[in-house]
JSON list of C-alpha atoms in Angstrom, two decimals:
[
{"chain": "N", "resi": 1, "resn": "MET", "atom": "CA", "xyz": [0.00, 0.00, 0.00]},
{"chain": "N", "resi": 2, "resn": "ARG", "atom": "CA", "xyz": [2.83, 2.42, 0.84]},
{"chain": "N", "resi": 3, "resn": "HIS", "atom": "CA", "xyz": [4.24, 1.76, -2.63]},
{"chain": "N", "resi": 4, "resn": "TRP", "atom": "CA", "xyz": [1.06, 3.12, -4.27]},
{"chain": "N", "resi": 5, "resn": "ILE", "atom": "CA", "xyz": [1.06, 6.20, -2.05]},
{"chain": "N", "resi": 6, "resn": "ARG", "atom": "CA", "xyz": [4.67, 6.99, -2.99]},
{"chain": "N", "resi": 7, "resn": "LEU", "atom": "CA", "xyz": [3.97, 6.37, -6.66]},
{"chain": "N", "resi": 8, "resn": "THR", "atom": "CA", "xyz": [0.89, 8.63, -6.57]},
{"chain": "N", "resi": 9, "resn": "LEU", "atom": "CA", "xyz": [2.85, 11.35, -4.78]},
{"chain": "N", "resi": 10, "resn": "LEU", "atom": "CA", "xyz": [5.64, 11.17, -7.38]},
{"chain": "N", "resi": 11, "resn": "MET", "atom": "CA", "xyz": [3.13, 11.40, -10.22]},
{"chain": "N", "resi": 12, "resn": "VAL", "atom": "CA", "xyz": [1.47, 14.47, -8.67]},
{"chain": "N", "resi": 13, "resn": "MET", "atom": "CA", "xyz": [4.87, 16.13, -8.24]},
{"chain": "N", "resi": 14, "resn": "ALA", "atom": "CA", "xyz": [5.82, 15.35, -11.86]},
{"chain": "N", "resi": 15, "resn": "VAL", "atom": "CA", "xyz": [2.59, 16.90, -13.16]},
{"chain": "N", "resi": 16, "resn": "GLY", "atom": "CA", "xyz": [3.15, 19.98, -11.00]},
{"chain": "N", "resi": 17, "resn": "LEU", "atom": "CA", "xyz": [6.71, 20.37, -12.29]},
{"chain": "N", "resi": 18, "resn": "ALA", "atom": "CA", "xyz": [5.56, 20.03, -15.89]},
{"chain": "N", "resi": 19, "resn": "ALA", "atom": "CA", "xyz": [2.96, 22.76, -15.34]},
{"chain": "N", "resi": 20, "resn": "CYS", "atom": "CA", "xyz": [5.65, 25.09, -13.96]},
{"chain": "N", "resi": 21, "resn": "GLN", "atom": "CA", "xyz": [7.87, 24.45, -16.97]},
{"chain": "N", "resi": 22, "resn": "THR", "atom": "CA", "xyz": [5.02, 25.19, -19.39]},
{"chain": "N", "resi": 23, "resn": "GLU", "atom": "CA", "xyz": [4.29, 28.51, -17.63]},
{"chain": "N", "resi": 24, "resn": "TYR", "atom": "CA", "xyz": [7.98, 29.46, -17.76]},
{"chain": "N", "resi": 25, "resn": "ARG", "atom": "CA", "xyz": [8.32, 28.61, -21.46]},
{"chain": "N", "resi": 26, "resn": "ASN", "atom": "CA", "xyz": [5.28, 30.67, -22.47]},
{"chain": "N", "resi": 27, "resn": "GLY", "atom": "CA", "xyz": [5.94, 33.53, -20.06]},
{"chain": "N", "resi": 28, "resn": "PRO", "atom": "CA", "xyz": [4.23, 34.61, -16.88]},
{"chain": "N", "resi": 29, "resn": "GLY", "atom": "CA", "xyz": [0.51, 35.18, -17.30]},
{"chain": "N", "resi": 30, "resn": "TYR", "atom": "CA", "xyz": [0.50, 33.66, -20.80]},
{"chain": "N", "resi": 31, "resn": "ASP", "atom": "CA", "xyz": [-3.02, 32.82, -21.94]},
{"chain": "N", "resi": 32, "resn": "PRO", "atom": "CA", "xyz": [-3.26, 31.19, -25.40]},
{"chain": "N", "resi": 33, "resn": "ASN", "atom": "CA", "xyz": [-6.89, 32.34, -25.65]},
{"chain": "N", "resi": 34, "resn": "SER", "atom": "CA", "xyz": [-6.10, 36.01, -25.10]},
{"chain": "N", "resi": 35, "resn": "ILE", "atom": "CA", "xyz": [-5.42, 38.47, -27.87]},
{"chain": "N", "resi": 36, "resn": "GLU", "atom": "CA", "xyz": [-3.55, 40.82, -25.52]},
{"chain": "N", "resi": 37, "resn": "GLY", "atom": "CA", "xyz": [-0.14, 41.73, -26.92]},
{"chain": "N", "resi": 38, "resn": "GLN", "atom": "CA", "xyz": [1.57, 42.57, -30.20]},
{"chain": "N", "resi": 39, "resn": "TRP", "atom": "CA", "xyz": [0.51, 41.23, -33.62]},
{"chain": "N", "resi": 40, "resn": "LEU", "atom": "CA", "xyz": [1.94, 41.67, -37.14]},
{"chain": "N", "resi": 41, "resn": "ASP", "atom": "CA", "xyz": [0.28, 41.62, -40.53]},
{"chain": "N", "resi": 42, "resn": "PRO", "atom": "CA", "xyz": [2.10, 40.26, -43.62]},
{"chain": "N", "resi": 43, "resn": "ASN", "atom": "CA", "xyz": [3.18, 43.83, -44.57]},
{"chain": "N", "resi": 44, "resn": "GLY", "atom": "CA", "xyz": [4.93, 44.34, -41.24]},
{"chain": "N", "resi": 45, "resn": "ILE", "atom": "CA", "xyz": [2.30, 46.61, -39.71]},
{"chain": "N", "resi": 46, "resn": "GLN", "atom": "CA", "xyz": [2.14, 46.11, -35.95]},
{"chain": "N", "resi": 47, "resn": "SER", "atom": "CA", "xyz": [-1.15, 45.98, -34.06]},
{"chain": "N", "resi": 48, "resn": "SER", "atom": "CA", "xyz": [-1.41, 46.00, -30.29]},
{"chain": "N", "resi": 49, "resn": "PHE", "atom": "CA", "xyz": [-4.24, 44.90, -28.02]},
{"chain": "N", "resi": 50, "resn": "SER", "atom": "CA", "xyz": [-4.15, 46.08, -24.42]},
{"chain": "N", "resi": 51, "resn": "ALA", "atom": "CA", "xyz": [-7.01, 46.39, -21.92]},
{"chain": "N", "resi": 52, "resn": "GLY", "atom": "CA", "xyz": [-9.63, 47.12, -24.59]},
{"chain": "N", "resi": 53, "resn": "VAL", "atom": "CA", "xyz": [-7.47, 49.57, -26.56]},
{"chain": "N", "resi": 54, "resn": "PHE", "atom": "CA", "xyz": [-6.37, 48.75, -30.12]},
{"chain": "N", "resi": 55, "resn": "GLU", "atom": "CA", "xyz": [-3.56, 50.54, -32.00]},
{"chain": "N", "resi": 56, "resn": "THR", "atom": "CA", "xyz": [-1.84, 49.97, -35.32]},
{"chain": "N", "resi": 57, "resn": "ARG", "atom": "CA", "xyz": [1.64, 51.38, -36.01]},
{"chain": "N", "resi": 58, "resn": "THR", "atom": "CA", "xyz": [4.33, 51.14, -38.63]},
{"chain": "N", "resi": 59, "resn": "THR", "atom": "CA", "xyz": [7.28, 49.05, -37.51]},
{"chain": "N", "resi": 60, "resn": "ASP", "atom": "CA", "xyz": [9.92, 51.30, -39.08]},
{"chain": "N", "resi": 61, "resn": "THR", "atom": "CA", "xyz": [8.93, 54.75, -37.73]},
{"chain": "N", "resi": 62, "resn": "ASN", "atom": "CA", "xyz": [6.35, 53.71, -35.09]},
{"chain": "N", "resi": 63, "resn": "THR", "atom": "CA", "xyz": [3.83, 56.07, -36.74]},
{"chain": "N", "resi": 64, "resn": "LEU", "atom": "CA", "xyz": [0.29, 55.63, -35.41]},
{"chain": "N", "resi": 65, "resn": "LEU", "atom": "CA", "xyz": [-1.99, 54.55, -38.27]},
{"chain": "N", "resi": 66, "resn": "ALA", "atom": "CA", "xyz": [-5.21, 53.59, -36.47]},
{"chain": "N", "resi": 67, "resn": "THR", "atom": "CA", "xyz": [-6.74, 53.50, -33.02]},
{"chain": "N", "resi": 68, "resn": "GLY", "atom": "CA", "xyz": [-9.81, 51.92, -31.57]},
{"chain": "N", "resi": 69, "resn": "ARG", "atom": "CA", "xyz": [-11.44, 49.74, -28.99]},
{"chain": "N", "resi": 70, "resn": "TYR", "atom": "CA", "xyz": [-11.96, 46.02, -28.97]},
{"chain": "N", "resi": 71, "resn": "THR", "atom": "CA", "xyz": [-14.27, 43.63, -27.17]},
{"chain": "N", "resi": 72, "resn": "GLN", "atom": "CA", "xyz": [-13.50, 39.96, -26.74]},
{"chain": "N", "resi": 73, "resn": "ILE", "atom": "CA", "xyz": [-16.92, 38.39, -27.42]},
{"chain": "N", "resi": 74, "resn": "ASN", "atom": "CA", "xyz": [-15.77, 34.91, -26.37]},
{"chain": "N", "resi": 75, "resn": "PRO", "atom": "CA", "xyz": [-12.38, 33.18, -26.09]},
{"chain": "N", "resi": 76, "resn": "ARG", "atom": "CA", "xyz": [-12.12, 32.86, -29.89]},
{"chain": "N", "resi": 77, "resn": "LEU", "atom": "CA", "xyz": [-13.92, 35.97, -31.24]},
{"chain": "N", "resi": 78, "resn": "VAL", "atom": "CA", "xyz": [-13.03, 39.65, -30.93]},
{"chain": "N", "resi": 79, "resn": "GLU", "atom": "CA", "xyz": [-14.79, 42.70, -32.36]},
{"chain": "N", "resi": 80, "resn": "ILE", "atom": "CA", "xyz": [-12.69, 45.79, -33.12]},
{"chain": "N", "resi": 81, "resn": "ASN", "atom": "CA", "xyz": [-13.99, 49.32, -33.81]},
{"chain": "N", "resi": 82, "resn": "ILE", "atom": "CA", "xyz": [-11.21, 51.08, -35.71]},
{"chain": "N", "resi": 83, "resn": "ARG", "atom": "CA", "xyz": [-10.58, 54.74, -36.51]},
{"chain": "N", "resi": 84, "resn": "SER", "atom": "CA", "xyz": [-8.12, 55.04, -39.41]},
{"chain": "N", "resi": 85, "resn": "LEU", "atom": "CA", "xyz": [-5.98, 58.13, -38.99]},
{"chain": "N", "resi": 86, "resn": "VAL", "atom": "CA", "xyz": [-4.70, 57.74, -42.56]},
{"chain": "N", "resi": 87, "resn": "ARG", "atom": "CA", "xyz": [-8.11, 57.55, -44.32]},
{"chain": "N", "resi": 88, "resn": "ASN", "atom": "CA", "xyz": [-10.10, 59.40, -41.63]},
{"chain": "N", "resi": 89, "resn": "THR", "atom": "CA", "xyz": [-12.70, 56.60, -41.56]},
{"chain": "N", "resi": 90, "resn": "ASN", "atom": "CA", "xyz": [-14.33, 54.31, -39.00]},
{"chain": "N", "resi": 91, "resn": "SER", "atom": "CA", "xyz": [-14.80, 50.59, -39.50]},
{"chain": "N", "resi": 92, "resn": "ARG", "atom": "CA", "xyz": [-15.66, 47.42, -37.64]},
{"chain": "N", "resi": 93, "resn": "VAL", "atom": "CA", "xyz": [-13.58, 44.25, -37.86]},
{"chain": "N", "resi": 94, "resn": "ASN", "atom": "CA", "xyz": [-14.36, 40.78, -36.52]},
{"chain": "N", "resi": 95, "resn": "CYS", "atom": "CA", "xyz": [-11.40, 38.51, -35.79]},
{"chain": "N", "resi": 96, "resn": "SER", "atom": "CA", "xyz": [-11.26, 34.84, -34.92]},
{"chain": "N", "resi": 97, "resn": "LEU", "atom": "CA", "xyz": [-8.41, 33.43, -32.85]},
{"chain": "N", "resi": 98, "resn": "VAL", "atom": "CA", "xyz": [-7.74, 30.30, -34.92]},
{"chain": "N", "resi": 99, "resn": "SER", "atom": "CA", "xyz": [-4.59, 29.40, -32.96]},
{"chain": "N", "resi": 100, "resn": "PRO", "atom": "CA", "xyz": [-2.65, 31.00, -30.10]},
{"chain": "N", "resi": 101, "resn": "SER", "atom": "CA", "xyz": [-0.49, 32.77, -32.69]},
{"chain": "N", "resi": 102, "resn": "ARG", "atom": "CA", "xyz": [-2.96, 33.59, -35.50]},
{"chain": "N", "resi": 103, "resn": "LEU", "atom": "CA", "xyz": [-5.95, 35.92, -35.85]},
{"chain": "N", "resi": 104, "resn": "ASN", "atom": "CA", "xyz": [-8.07, 35.75, -39.01]},
{"chain": "N", "resi": 105, "resn": "CYS", "atom": "CA", "xyz": [-10.02, 38.97, -39.52]},
{"chain": "N", "resi": 106, "resn": "THR", "atom": "CA", "xyz": [-12.82, 40.23, -41.75]},
{"chain": "N", "resi": 107, "resn": "SER", "atom": "CA", "xyz": [-13.78, 43.89, -42.02]},
{"chain": "N", "resi": 108, "resn": "SER", "atom": "CA", "xyz": [-17.39, 45.06, -42.29]},
{"chain": "N", "resi": 109, "resn": "GLY", "atom": "CA", "xyz": [-16.63, 45.73, -45.96]},
{"chain": "N", "resi": 110, "resn": "GLY", "atom": "CA", "xyz": [-15.61, 42.09, -46.52]},
{"chain": "N", "resi": 111, "resn": "ALA", "atom": "CA", "xyz": [-11.82, 42.53, -46.68]},
{"chain": "N", "resi": 112, "resn": "GLN", "atom": "CA", "xyz": [-9.94, 39.65, -45.07]},
{"chain": "N", "resi": 113, "resn": "PHE", "atom": "CA", "xyz": [-6.51, 39.64, -43.46]},
{"chain": "N", "resi": 114, "resn": "SER", "atom": "CA", "xyz": [-4.51, 37.72, -40.88]},
{"chain": "N", "resi": 115, "resn": "LEU", "atom": "CA", "xyz": [-2.35, 38.77, -37.96]},
{"chain": "N", "resi": 116, "resn": "THR", "atom": "CA", "xyz": [0.47, 36.74, -36.41]},
{"chain": "N", "resi": 117, "resn": "ARG", "atom": "CA", "xyz": [1.38, 37.05, -32.73]},
{"chain": "N", "resi": 118, "resn": "ARG", "atom": "CA", "xyz": [4.70, 38.78, -32.17]},
{"chain": "N", "resi": 119, "resn": "ARG", "atom": "CA", "xyz": [6.78, 37.12, -29.45]},
{"chain": "N", "resi": 120, "resn": "ALA", "atom": "CA", "xyz": [8.98, 39.22, -27.21]}
]
């Protein structure tokens, strides 16, 4: 009987250690279902999501291109209201988190694009 108790205790410790290593590898507070952080489009434009605020900037000069607010509807769907500073227009975009590192988006006008998570 003592053998099973030791074995169970060792298994629990191994699972706990594995969980700690996963947290360390992905960073503290990492949530694969969150869109918080930095994202890039294929043209190198950087988008950031932080506490409901959305911004898009150029990567070379850090020029602000668009601002807005976003709402995470559920763990996989986010709605963004964007104000383009370049075109002086407002638009709505719906994005689906298809993987922890990829957002597929569709604008209210039907344009589609993808964003890739930028790792620090």
